[in-house]
Amino acid sequence: MMKFTFLSENKTDNPGCDAEHGLSIYIETEEMTILFDTGASNLFERNAKRKHIDLTKAAALVISHGHYDHTEGVPRFCEINKAAPVYIHKDAFGECYGMEGDKIDKKPCSLLWSQADRERIEHRLHLTDGPLWLTDNIVISGTIPDVPGNEPTEKFFEKKGDGQMVPDPMNHEQFLAIRNGEKGIYLFSGCSHKGIIPVLQYSKQLFPGEKIAGIIAGMHLFSATEEMRKNVVEKVVAEQPDMVMPVHCTGIEAICMLKSQLGDKCIVATAGNSYEY
């Protein structure tokens, strides 16, 4: 059995729980308890208290990628939980910028930790690259291989020391995959900046021949073209998962498209929601 609770999400319909532009999920399995991302603030802690969740019981913190809306709560988590390792990709520490239209944003979307915070938690950071198996049933993907012909929905840039902006291939994005007994594989993806299709394809390589039962993911389709959204939705539906939770950056248009095709199998999760599978 597996249970997970949304501690940070863009929306909420739970009295007493707040929402923000961010993502944090508390995942409980029979083998271990994992916090996946920490949102854009310390909201994850406040919502955890409201849901009577003890964050000291998390055996690991897994960071999906090096953007502030998934990492801003890391320093506070390390104060609350004194032992859990923090798994973050080795390339997640650059100064990153998104785009608005055809212009690069003025403010970075990357890690916003202070130098003091970084130094204080440095010894807790475990840098990933390739797949990292926490147990025989739980894996952090590390770098997600590119899929030829797959076009990301948004471009990102990294600012170098000389001020030059170079494309960020988002190699620091990683997902968490959990085998939930005979039910199949459950995927947790923060933003899927490389695309949810590469996430699905790589998960099949990590768990060959096994069913993808659940997709819990920000799919970053809010800025995609209508054609791109339709293409991605069709490929997700073709996987025939038991359930899909399109969260965070997926966008209302794509959520509606998934809901219209998947019906009750598409679940619109919000901050404070808990689910058992």
PDB file of C-alpha atoms in Angstrom:
ATOM      1  CA  MET A   1       0.000   0.000   0.000  1.00  0.00           C
ATOM      2  CA  MET A   2       1.075   3.585  -0.629  1.00  0.00           C
ATOM      3  CA  LYS A   3      -0.324   6.858   0.689  1.00  0.00           C
ATOM      4  CA  PHE A   4       0.619  10.354  -0.407  1.00  0.00           C
ATOM      5  CA  THR A   5      -0.478  13.829   0.654  1.00  0.00           C
ATOM      6  CA  PHE A   6      -0.080  17.128  -1.175  1.00  0.00           C
ATOM      7  CA  LEU A   7       1.571  19.640   1.162  1.00  0.00           C
ATOM      8  CA  SER A   8       2.045  22.307  -1.529  1.00  0.00           C
ATOM      9  CA  GLU A   9       0.112  22.771  -4.762  1.00  0.00           C
ATOM     10  CA  ASN A  10      -1.192  25.638  -6.887  1.00  0.00           C
ATOM     11  CA  LYS A  11      -4.768  25.197  -5.717  1.00  0.00           C
ATOM     12  CA  THR A  12      -6.723  23.960  -2.722  1.00  0.00           C
ATOM     13  CA  ASP A  13     -10.288  23.208  -1.682  1.00  0.00           C
ATOM     14  CA  ASN A  14      -9.334  22.010   1.783  1.00  0.00           C
ATOM     15  CA  PRO A  15     -10.400  24.201   4.724  1.00  0.00           C
ATOM     16  CA  GLY A  16      -7.336  25.094   6.767  1.00  0.00           C
ATOM     17  CA  CYS A  17      -4.818  24.312   4.015  1.00  0.00           C
ATOM     18  CA  ASP A  18      -3.288  27.009   1.840  1.00  0.00           C
ATOM     19  CA  ALA A  19      -2.041  26.937  -1.757  1.00  0.00           C
ATOM     20  CA  GLU A  20       0.925  28.467  -3.591  1.00  0.00           C
ATOM     21  CA  HIS A  21       2.695  28.175  -6.927  1.00  0.00           C
ATOM     22  CA  GLY A  22       4.735  25.163  -5.906  1.00  0.00           C
ATOM     23  CA  LEU A  23       4.727  21.439  -5.283  1.00  0.00           C
ATOM     24  CA  SER A  24       5.461  19.214  -2.297  1.00  0.00           C
ATOM     25  CA  ILE A  25       4.196  15.666  -1.765  1.00  0.00           C
ATOM     26  CA  TYR A  26       4.597  13.509   1.354  1.00  0.00           C
ATOM     27  CA  ILE A  27       4.790   9.857   0.240  1.00  0.00           C
ATOM     28  CA  GLU A  28       4.407   6.896   2.592  1.00  0.00           C
ATOM     29  CA  THR A  29       5.238   3.396   1.356  1.00  0.00           C
ATOM     30  CA  GLU A  30       5.708   0.121   3.200  1.00  0.00           C
ATOM     31  CA  GLU A  31       9.475   0.454   2.728  1.00  0.00           C
ATOM     32  CA  MET A  32      10.134   4.122   3.432  1.00  0.00           C
ATOM     33  CA  THR A  33       8.634   7.598   3.717  1.00  0.00           C
ATOM     34  CA  ILE A  34       9.766  10.280   1.264  1.00  0.00           C
ATOM     35  CA  LEU A  35       9.158  14.000   0.903  1.00  0.00           C
ATOM     36  CA  PHE A  36       9.111  14.888  -2.791  1.00  0.00           C
ATOM     37  CA  ASP A  37       9.946  18.597  -3.238  1.00  0.00           C
ATOM     38  CA  THR A  38       9.313  21.358  -0.699  1.00  0.00           C
ATOM     39  CA  GLY A  39       7.349  23.993  -2.605  1.00  0.00           C
ATOM     40  CA  ALA A  40       8.075  27.714  -2.932  1.00  0.00           C
ATOM     41  CA  SER A  41       8.110  28.572   0.774  1.00  0.00           C
ATOM     42  CA  ASN A  42       7.661  27.001   4.199  1.00  0.00           C
ATOM     43  CA  LEU A  43       3.976  26.398   3.430  1.00  0.00           C
ATOM     44  CA  PHE A  44       4.667  22.653   3.239  1.00  0.00           C
ATOM     45  CA  GLU A  45       5.426  22.688   6.973  1.00  0.00           C
ATOM     46  CA  ARG A  46       2.237  24.562   7.900  1.00  0.00           C
ATOM     47  CA  ASN A  47       0.066  22.254   5.803  1.00  0.00           C
ATOM     48  CA  ALA A  48       1.861  19.213   7.258  1.00  0.00           C
ATOM     49  CA  LYS A  49       0.935  20.358  10.763  1.00  0.00           C
ATOM     50  CA  ARG A  50      -2.678  20.888   9.685  1.00  0.00           C
ATOM     51  CA  LYS A  51      -2.723  17.339   8.281  1.00  0.00           C
ATOM     52  CA  HIS A  52      -0.991  15.951  11.411  1.00  0.00           C
ATOM     53  CA  ILE A  53       2.010  14.793   9.403  1.00  0.00           C
ATOM     54  CA  ASP A  54       5.325  14.404  11.247  1.00  0.00           C
ATOM     55  CA  LEU A  55       8.068  15.513   8.852  1.00  0.00           C
ATOM     56  CA  THR A  56      10.758  14.022  11.095  1.00  0.00           C
ATOM     57  CA  LYS A  57       9.596  10.605   9.884  1.00  0.00           C
ATOM     58  CA  ALA A  58      10.666  11.269   6.297  1.00  0.00           C
ATOM     59  CA  ALA A  59      13.632   9.031   5.499  1.00  0.00           C
ATOM     60  CA  ALA A  60      14.604  11.035   2.415  1.00  0.00           C
ATOM     61  CA  LEU A  61      13.916  14.288   0.589  1.00  0.00           C
ATOM     62  CA  VAL A  62      13.906  14.013  -3.204  1.00  0.00           C
ATOM     63  CA  ILE A  63      14.183  17.235  -5.221  1.00  0.00           C
ATOM     64  CA  SER A  64      12.772  17.104  -8.746  1.00  0.00           C
ATOM     65  CA  HIS A  65      14.833  19.998 -10.170  1.00  0.00           C
ATOM     66  CA  GLY A  66      16.655  23.183  -9.261  1.00  0.00           C
ATOM     67  CA  HIS A  67      13.822  25.726  -9.424  1.00  0.00           C
ATOM     68  CA  TYR A  68      12.664  27.807  -6.453  1.00  0.00           C
ATOM     69  CA  ASP A  69       9.038  26.611  -6.479  1.00  0.00           C
ATOM     70  CA  HIS A  70      10.225  23.095  -5.621  1.00  0.00           C
ATOM     71  CA  THR A  71      13.176  23.865  -3.368  1.00  0.00           C
ATOM     72  CA  GLU A  72      12.556  26.948  -1.258  1.00  0.00           C
ATOM     73  CA  GLY A  73      11.525  24.866   1.764  1.00  0.00           C
ATOM     74  CA  VAL A  74      14.673  22.706   1.794  1.00  0.00           C
ATOM     75  CA  PRO A  75      16.557  24.738   4.448  1.00  0.00           C
ATOM     76  CA  ARG A  76      13.536  24.611   6.762  1.00  0.00           C
ATOM     77  CA  PHE A  77      13.085  20.873   6.173  1.00  0.00           C
ATOM     78  CA  CYS A  78      16.695  20.313   7.203  1.00  0.00           C
ATOM     79  CA  GLU A  79      15.981  22.176  10.452  1.00  0.00           C
ATOM     80  CA  ILE A  80      12.917  20.040  11.167  1.00  0.00           C
ATOM     81  CA  ASN A  81      14.366  16.720  10.044  1.00  0.00           C
ATOM     82  CA  LYS A  82      17.959  16.283  11.215  1.00  0.00           C
ATOM     83  CA  ALA A  83      18.832  13.053   9.394  1.00  0.00           C
ATOM     84  CA  ALA A  84      17.141  12.558   6.019  1.00  0.00           C
ATOM     85  CA  PRO A  85      19.484  12.854   3.018  1.00  0.00           C
ATOM     86  CA  VAL A  86      18.526  15.396   0.337  1.00  0.00           C
ATOM     87  CA  TYR A  87      18.769  13.913  -3.156  1.00  0.00           C
ATOM     88  CA  ILE A  88      19.261  16.630  -5.760  1.00  0.00           C
ATOM     89  CA  HIS A  89      20.792  16.500  -9.241  1.00  0.00           C
ATOM     90  CA  LYS A  90      24.403  17.598  -9.566  1.00  0.00           C
ATOM     91  CA  ASP A  91      23.456  20.198 -12.209  1.00  0.00           C
ATOM     92  CA  ALA A  92      20.703  21.854 -10.154  1.00  0.00           C
ATOM     93  CA  PHE A  93      22.766  24.776  -8.840  1.00  0.00           C
ATOM     94  CA  GLY A  94      23.019  27.071 -11.856  1.00  0.00           C
ATOM     95  CA  GLU A  95      21.373  30.508 -12.106  1.00  0.00           C
ATOM     96  CA  CYS A  96      18.368  29.715 -14.291  1.00  0.00           C
ATOM     97  CA  TYR A  97      15.882  31.925 -16.142  1.00  0.00           C
ATOM     98  CA  GLY A  98      12.645  31.181 -17.941  1.00  0.00           C
ATOM     99  CA  MET A  99      11.031  33.088 -20.802  1.00  0.00           C
ATOM    100  CA  GLU A 100       7.928  35.247 -21.128  1.00  0.00           C
ATOM    101  CA  GLY A 101       7.004  35.341 -24.780  1.00  0.00           C
ATOM    102  CA  ASP A 102      10.276  35.881 -26.640  1.00  0.00           C
ATOM    103  CA  LYS A 103      12.074  37.626 -23.767  1.00  0.00           C
ATOM    104  CA  ILE A 104      14.161  36.061 -21.021  1.00  0.00           C
ATOM    105  CA  ASP A 105      12.758  36.772 -17.565  1.00  0.00           C
ATOM    106  CA  LYS A 106      14.476  39.430 -15.476  1.00  0.00           C
ATOM    107  CA  LYS A 107      14.290  37.393 -12.287  1.00  0.00           C
ATOM    108  CA  PRO A 108      15.830  33.914 -11.928  1.00  0.00           C
ATOM    109  CA  CYS A 109      13.663  30.859 -11.312  1.00  0.00           C
ATOM    110  CA  SER A 110      16.540  28.859  -9.846  1.00  0.00           C
ATOM    111  CA  LEU A 111      17.482  27.999  -6.263  1.00  0.00           C
ATOM    112  CA  LEU A 112      17.099  31.019  -3.997  1.00  0.00           C
ATOM    113  CA  TRP A 113      18.915  29.646  -0.952  1.00  0.00           C
ATOM    114  CA  SER A 114      21.159  32.105   0.857  1.00  0.00           C
ATOM    115  CA  GLN A 115      24.855  31.325   1.023  1.00  0.00           C
ATOM    116  CA  ALA A 116      24.440  30.646   4.727  1.00  0.00           C
ATOM    117  CA  ASP A 117      21.637  28.161   4.050  1.00  0.00           C
ATOM    118  CA  ARG A 118      23.668  26.415   1.370  1.00  0.00           C
ATOM    119  CA  GLU A 119      26.665  26.045   3.683  1.00  0.00           C
ATOM    120  CA  ARG A 120      24.481  24.835   6.536  1.00  0.00           C
ATOM    121  CA  ILE A 121      22.847  22.037   4.517  1.00  0.00           C
ATOM    122  CA  GLU A 122      25.775  21.165   2.228  1.00  0.00           C
ATOM    123  CA  HIS A 123      26.590  17.970   4.131  1.00  0.00           C
ATOM    124  CA  ARG A 124      23.006  16.754   3.685  1.00  0.00           C
ATOM    125  CA  LEU A 125      23.062  16.996  -0.120  1.00  0.00           C
ATOM    126  CA  HIS A 126      23.518  13.813  -2.134  1.00  0.00           C
ATOM    127  CA  LEU A 127      24.146  14.702  -5.776  1.00  0.00           C
ATOM    128  CA  THR A 128      22.522  12.471  -8.369  1.00  0.00           C
ATOM    129  CA  ASP A 129      23.336  11.881 -12.015  1.00  0.00           C
ATOM    130  CA  GLY A 130      22.280   8.440 -13.206  1.00  0.00           C
ATOM    131  CA  PRO A 131      19.503   6.317 -11.687  1.00  0.00           C
ATOM    132  CA  LEU A 132      19.728   5.919  -7.912  1.00  0.00           C
ATOM    133  CA  TRP A 133      17.836   3.013  -6.366  1.00  0.00           C
ATOM    134  CA  LEU A 134      16.754   3.750  -2.795  1.00  0.00           C
ATOM    135  CA  THR A 135      15.267   0.237  -2.551  1.00  0.00           C
ATOM    136  CA  ASP A 136      14.520  -2.516  -5.059  1.00  0.00           C
ATOM    137  CA  ASN A 137      11.179  -0.804  -5.656  1.00  0.00           C
ATOM    138  CA  ILE A 138      12.015   2.908  -5.458  1.00  0.00           C
ATOM    139  CA  VAL A 139      14.283   4.783  -7.868  1.00  0.00           C
ATOM    140  CA  ILE A 140      15.285   8.380  -8.479  1.00  0.00           C
ATOM    141  CA  SER A 141      15.734   8.677 -12.230  1.00  0.00           C
ATOM    142  CA  GLY A 142      18.665  11.059 -12.386  1.00  0.00           C
ATOM    143  CA  THR A 143      19.142  12.631 -15.827  1.00  0.00           C
ATOM    144  CA  ILE A 144      16.182  11.882 -18.103  1.00  0.00           C
ATOM    145  CA  PRO A 145      17.379  10.954 -21.605  1.00  0.00           C
ATOM    146  CA  ASP A 146      16.210  13.181 -24.454  1.00  0.00           C
ATOM    147  CA  VAL A 147      13.644  11.737 -26.828  1.00  0.00           C
ATOM    148  CA  PRO A 148      14.234  12.609 -30.511  1.00  0.00           C
ATOM    149  CA  GLY A 149      11.399  14.713 -31.881  1.00  0.00           C
ATOM    150  CA  ASN A 150      10.107  15.659 -28.445  1.00  0.00           C
ATOM    151  CA  GLU A 151       9.877  19.429 -28.076  1.00  0.00           C
ATOM    152  CA  PRO A 152       9.873  20.948 -24.557  1.00  0.00           C
ATOM    153  CA  THR A 153       7.037  23.399 -23.945  1.00  0.00           C
ATOM    154  CA  GLU A 154       9.294  26.128 -22.577  1.00  0.00           C
ATOM    155  CA  LYS A 155      12.921  27.193 -22.979  1.00  0.00           C
ATOM    156  CA  PHE A 156      15.202  27.897 -20.037  1.00  0.00           C
ATOM    157  CA  PHE A 157      18.565  29.602 -19.848  1.00  0.00           C
ATOM    158  CA  GLU A 158      21.508  29.485 -17.471  1.00  0.00           C
ATOM    159  CA  LYS A 159      23.530  32.596 -16.687  1.00  0.00           C
ATOM    160  CA  LYS A 160      27.261  31.973 -16.751  1.00  0.00           C
ATOM    161  CA  GLY A 161      29.915  33.811 -14.760  1.00  0.00           C
ATOM    162  CA  ASP A 162      30.605  36.208 -17.614  1.00  0.00           C
ATOM    163  CA  GLY A 163      26.915  37.109 -17.829  1.00  0.00           C
ATOM    164  CA  GLN A 164      26.290  35.110 -20.999  1.00  0.00           C
ATOM    165  CA  MET A 165      22.944  33.313 -21.245  1.00  0.00           C
ATOM    166  CA  VAL A 166      23.173  29.774 -22.587  1.00  0.00           C
ATOM    167  CA  PRO A 167      20.334  27.275 -23.097  1.00  0.00           C
ATOM    168  CA  ASP A 168      19.596  25.116 -20.064  1.00  0.00           C
ATOM    169  CA  PRO A 169      18.866  21.570 -21.284  1.00  0.00           C
ATOM    170  CA  MET A 170      17.143  20.876 -17.925  1.00  0.00           C
ATOM    171  CA  ASN A 171      19.311  17.851 -17.265  1.00  0.00           C
ATOM    172  CA  HIS A 172      18.777  18.542 -13.554  1.00  0.00           C
ATOM    173  CA  GLU A 173      15.134  17.432 -13.817  1.00  0.00           C
ATOM    174  CA  GLN A 174      14.510  13.983 -12.354  1.00  0.00           C
ATOM    175  CA  PHE A 175      11.504  11.949 -11.314  1.00  0.00           C
ATOM    176  CA  LEU A 176      10.699   9.449  -8.584  1.00  0.00           C
ATOM    177  CA  ALA A 177       9.281   6.040  -9.544  1.00  0.00           C
ATOM    178  CA  ILE A 178       7.792   3.619  -7.032  1.00  0.00           C
ATOM    179  CA  ARG A 179       6.719   0.009  -7.622  1.00  0.00           C
ATOM    180  CA  ASN A 180       3.549  -0.427  -5.587  1.00  0.00           C
ATOM    181  CA  GLY A 181       3.308  -4.206  -5.341  1.00  0.00           C
ATOM    182  CA  GLU A 182       1.374  -5.853  -8.138  1.00  0.00           C
ATOM    183  CA  LYS A 183      -0.522  -2.630  -8.899  1.00  0.00           C
ATOM    184  CA  GLY A 184       2.357  -1.266 -10.957  1.00  0.00           C
ATOM    185  CA  ILE A 185       4.627   1.765 -11.133  1.00  0.00           C
ATOM    186  CA  TYR A 186       3.682   5.198  -9.794  1.00  0.00           C
ATOM    187  CA  LEU A 187       5.571   8.163 -11.239  1.00  0.00           C
ATOM    188  CA  PHE A 188       6.102  11.459  -9.407  1.00  0.00           C
ATOM    189  CA  SER A 189       7.392  14.259 -11.644  1.00  0.00           C
ATOM    190  CA  GLY A 190       7.769  17.865 -10.515  1.00  0.00           C
ATOM    191  CA  CYS A 191       7.420  19.814 -13.779  1.00  0.00           C
ATOM    192  CA  SER A 192       8.423  17.423 -16.571  1.00  0.00           C
ATOM    193  CA  HIS A 193      10.348  20.255 -18.244  1.00  0.00           C
ATOM    194  CA  LYS A 194      11.903  17.710 -20.613  1.00  0.00           C
ATOM    195  CA  GLY A 195       8.386  16.510 -21.341  1.00  0.00           C
ATOM    196  CA  ILE A 196       6.162  13.924 -19.678  1.00  0.00           C
ATOM    197  CA  ILE A 197       6.704  11.614 -22.665  1.00  0.00           C
ATOM    198  CA  PRO A 198      10.470  11.238 -21.958  1.00  0.00           C
ATOM    199  CA  VAL A 199       9.521  10.586 -18.316  1.00  0.00           C
ATOM    200  CA  LEU A 200       7.176   7.790 -19.366  1.00  0.00           C
ATOM    201  CA  GLN A 201       9.672   6.291 -21.798  1.00  0.00           C
ATOM    202  CA  TYR A 202      12.535   6.308 -19.313  1.00  0.00           C
ATOM    203  CA  SER A 203      10.382   4.768 -16.600  1.00  0.00           C
ATOM    204  CA  LYS A 204       9.741   1.859 -18.955  1.00  0.00           C
ATOM    205  CA  GLN A 205      13.490   1.357 -19.286  1.00  0.00           C
ATOM    206  CA  LEU A 206      13.896   1.387 -15.509  1.00  0.00           C
ATOM    207  CA  PHE A 207      10.981  -1.031 -15.006  1.00  0.00           C
ATOM    208  CA  PRO A 208      10.877  -3.039 -18.253  1.00  0.00           C
ATOM    209  CA  GLY A 209       7.615  -4.809 -18.971  1.00  0.00           C
ATOM    210  CA  GLU A 210       5.812  -3.347 -15.943  1.00  0.00           C
ATOM    211  CA  LYS A 211       2.576  -1.379 -15.966  1.00  0.00           C
ATOM    212  CA  ILE A 212       2.564   2.372 -15.349  1.00  0.00           C
ATOM    213  CA  ALA A 213      -0.310   2.519 -12.885  1.00  0.00           C
ATOM    214  CA  GLY A 214      -0.167   6.136 -11.779  1.00  0.00           C
ATOM    215  CA  ILE A 215       1.158   9.435 -13.146  1.00  0.00           C
ATOM    216  CA  ILE A 216       1.359  12.199 -10.545  1.00  0.00           C
ATOM    217  CA  ALA A 217       2.992  15.050 -12.366  1.00  0.00           C
ATOM    218  CA  GLY A 218       3.303  18.653 -13.236  1.00  0.00           C
ATOM    219  CA  MET A 219       3.389  18.472 -17.023  1.00  0.00           C
ATOM    220  CA  HIS A 220       4.178  22.104 -17.885  1.00  0.00           C
ATOM    221  CA  LEU A 221       1.542  22.389 -20.576  1.00  0.00           C
ATOM    222  CA  PHE A 222       0.054  25.747 -19.580  1.00  0.00           C
ATOM    223  CA  SER A 223       2.334  27.532 -22.065  1.00  0.00           C
ATOM    224  CA  ALA A 224       2.131  24.851 -24.775  1.00  0.00           C
ATOM    225  CA  THR A 225       0.350  25.267 -28.076  1.00  0.00           C
ATOM    226  CA  GLU A 226      -3.037  23.612 -28.523  1.00  0.00           C
ATOM    227  CA  GLU A 227      -1.480  21.094 -30.904  1.00  0.00           C
ATOM    228  CA  MET A 228       1.278  20.232 -28.445  1.00  0.00           C
ATOM    229  CA  ARG A 229      -1.186  19.809 -25.569  1.00  0.00           C
ATOM    230  CA  LYS A 230      -3.355  17.531 -27.673  1.00  0.00           C
ATOM    231  CA  ASN A 231      -0.363  15.419 -28.717  1.00  0.00           C
ATOM    232  CA  VAL A 232       0.890  14.996 -25.134  1.00  0.00           C
ATOM    233  CA  VAL A 233      -2.563  14.223 -23.757  1.00  0.00           C
ATOM    234  CA  GLU A 234      -3.127  11.555 -26.422  1.00  0.00           C
ATOM    235  CA  LYS A 235       0.169   9.866 -25.562  1.00  0.00           C
ATOM    236  CA  VAL A 236      -0.557   9.943 -21.828  1.00  0.00           C
ATOM    237  CA  VAL A 237      -4.015   8.447 -22.403  1.00  0.00           C
ATOM    238  CA  ALA A 238      -2.490   5.766 -24.655  1.00  0.00           C
ATOM    239  CA  GLU A 239      -0.468   4.481 -21.689  1.00  0.00           C
ATOM    240  CA  GLN A 240      -3.786   3.396 -20.111  1.00  0.00           C
ATOM    241  CA  PRO A 241      -2.776   4.265 -16.540  1.00  0.00           C
ATOM    242  CA  ASP A 242      -5.161   3.510 -13.680  1.00  0.00           C
ATOM    243  CA  MET A 243      -5.010   7.165 -12.688  1.00  0.00           C
ATOM    244  CA  VAL A 244      -3.455  10.470 -13.680  1.00  0.00           C
ATOM    245  CA  MET A 245      -3.037  13.481 -11.379  1.00  0.00           C
ATOM    246  CA  PRO A 246      -2.061  16.518 -13.478  1.00  0.00           C
ATOM    247  CA  VAL A 247      -0.831  19.068 -10.952  1.00  0.00           C
ATOM    248  CA  HIS A 248       1.095  22.322 -10.468  1.00  0.00           C
ATOM    249  CA  CYS A 249       2.253  23.621 -13.883  1.00  0.00           C
ATOM    250  CA  THR A 250       0.074  21.378 -16.076  1.00  0.00           C
ATOM    251  CA  GLY A 251      -2.409  24.164 -16.805  1.00  0.00           C
ATOM    252  CA  ILE A 252      -6.196  24.160 -16.703  1.00  0.00           C
ATOM    253  CA  GLU A 253      -6.597  23.526 -20.451  1.00  0.00           C
ATOM    254  CA  ALA A 254      -4.568  20.309 -20.341  1.00  0.00           C
ATOM    255  CA  ILE A 255      -6.259  19.223 -17.098  1.00  0.00           C
ATOM    256  CA  CYS A 256      -9.654  19.630 -18.775  1.00  0.00           C
ATOM    257  CA  MET A 257      -8.476  17.676 -21.825  1.00  0.00           C
ATOM    258  CA  LEU A 258      -7.227  14.820 -19.643  1.00  0.00           C
ATOM    259  CA  LYS A 259     -10.410  14.862 -17.574  1.00  0.00           C
ATOM    260  CA  SER A 260     -12.598  14.730 -20.669  1.00  0.00           C
ATOM    261  CA  GLN A 261     -10.755  11.666 -21.987  1.00  0.00           C
ATOM    262  CA  LEU A 262      -9.999   9.813 -18.753  1.00  0.00           C
ATOM    263  CA  GLY A 263     -13.059  10.655 -16.691  1.00  0.00           C
ATOM    264  CA  ASP A 264     -12.725   9.501 -13.080  1.00  0.00           C
ATOM    265  CA  LYS A 265      -9.214   8.227 -13.802  1.00  0.00           C
ATOM    266  CA  CYS A 266      -8.079  11.865 -13.993  1.00  0.00           C
ATOM    267  CA  ILE A 267      -7.968  13.238 -10.460  1.00  0.00           C
ATOM    268  CA  VAL A 268      -7.631  16.979  -9.841  1.00  0.00           C
ATOM    269  CA  ALA A 269      -5.551  17.012  -6.652  1.00  0.00           C
ATOM    270  CA  THR A 270      -5.170  20.072  -4.441  1.00  0.00           C
ATOM    271  CA  ALA A 271      -3.126  21.048  -1.394  1.00  0.00           C
ATOM    272  CA  GLY A 272      -4.239  19.002   1.591  1.00  0.00           C
ATOM    273  CA  ASN A 273      -5.563  16.040  -0.422  1.00  0.00           C
ATOM    274  CA  SER A 274      -4.454  12.536   0.586  1.00  0.00           C
ATOM    275  CA  TYR A 275      -4.721   9.379  -1.513  1.00  0.00           C
ATOM    276  CA  GLU A 276      -4.173   5.669  -0.836  1.00  0.00           C
ATOM    277  CA  TYR A 277      -3.346   3.038  -3.458  1.00  0.00           C
TER     278      TYR A 277
END
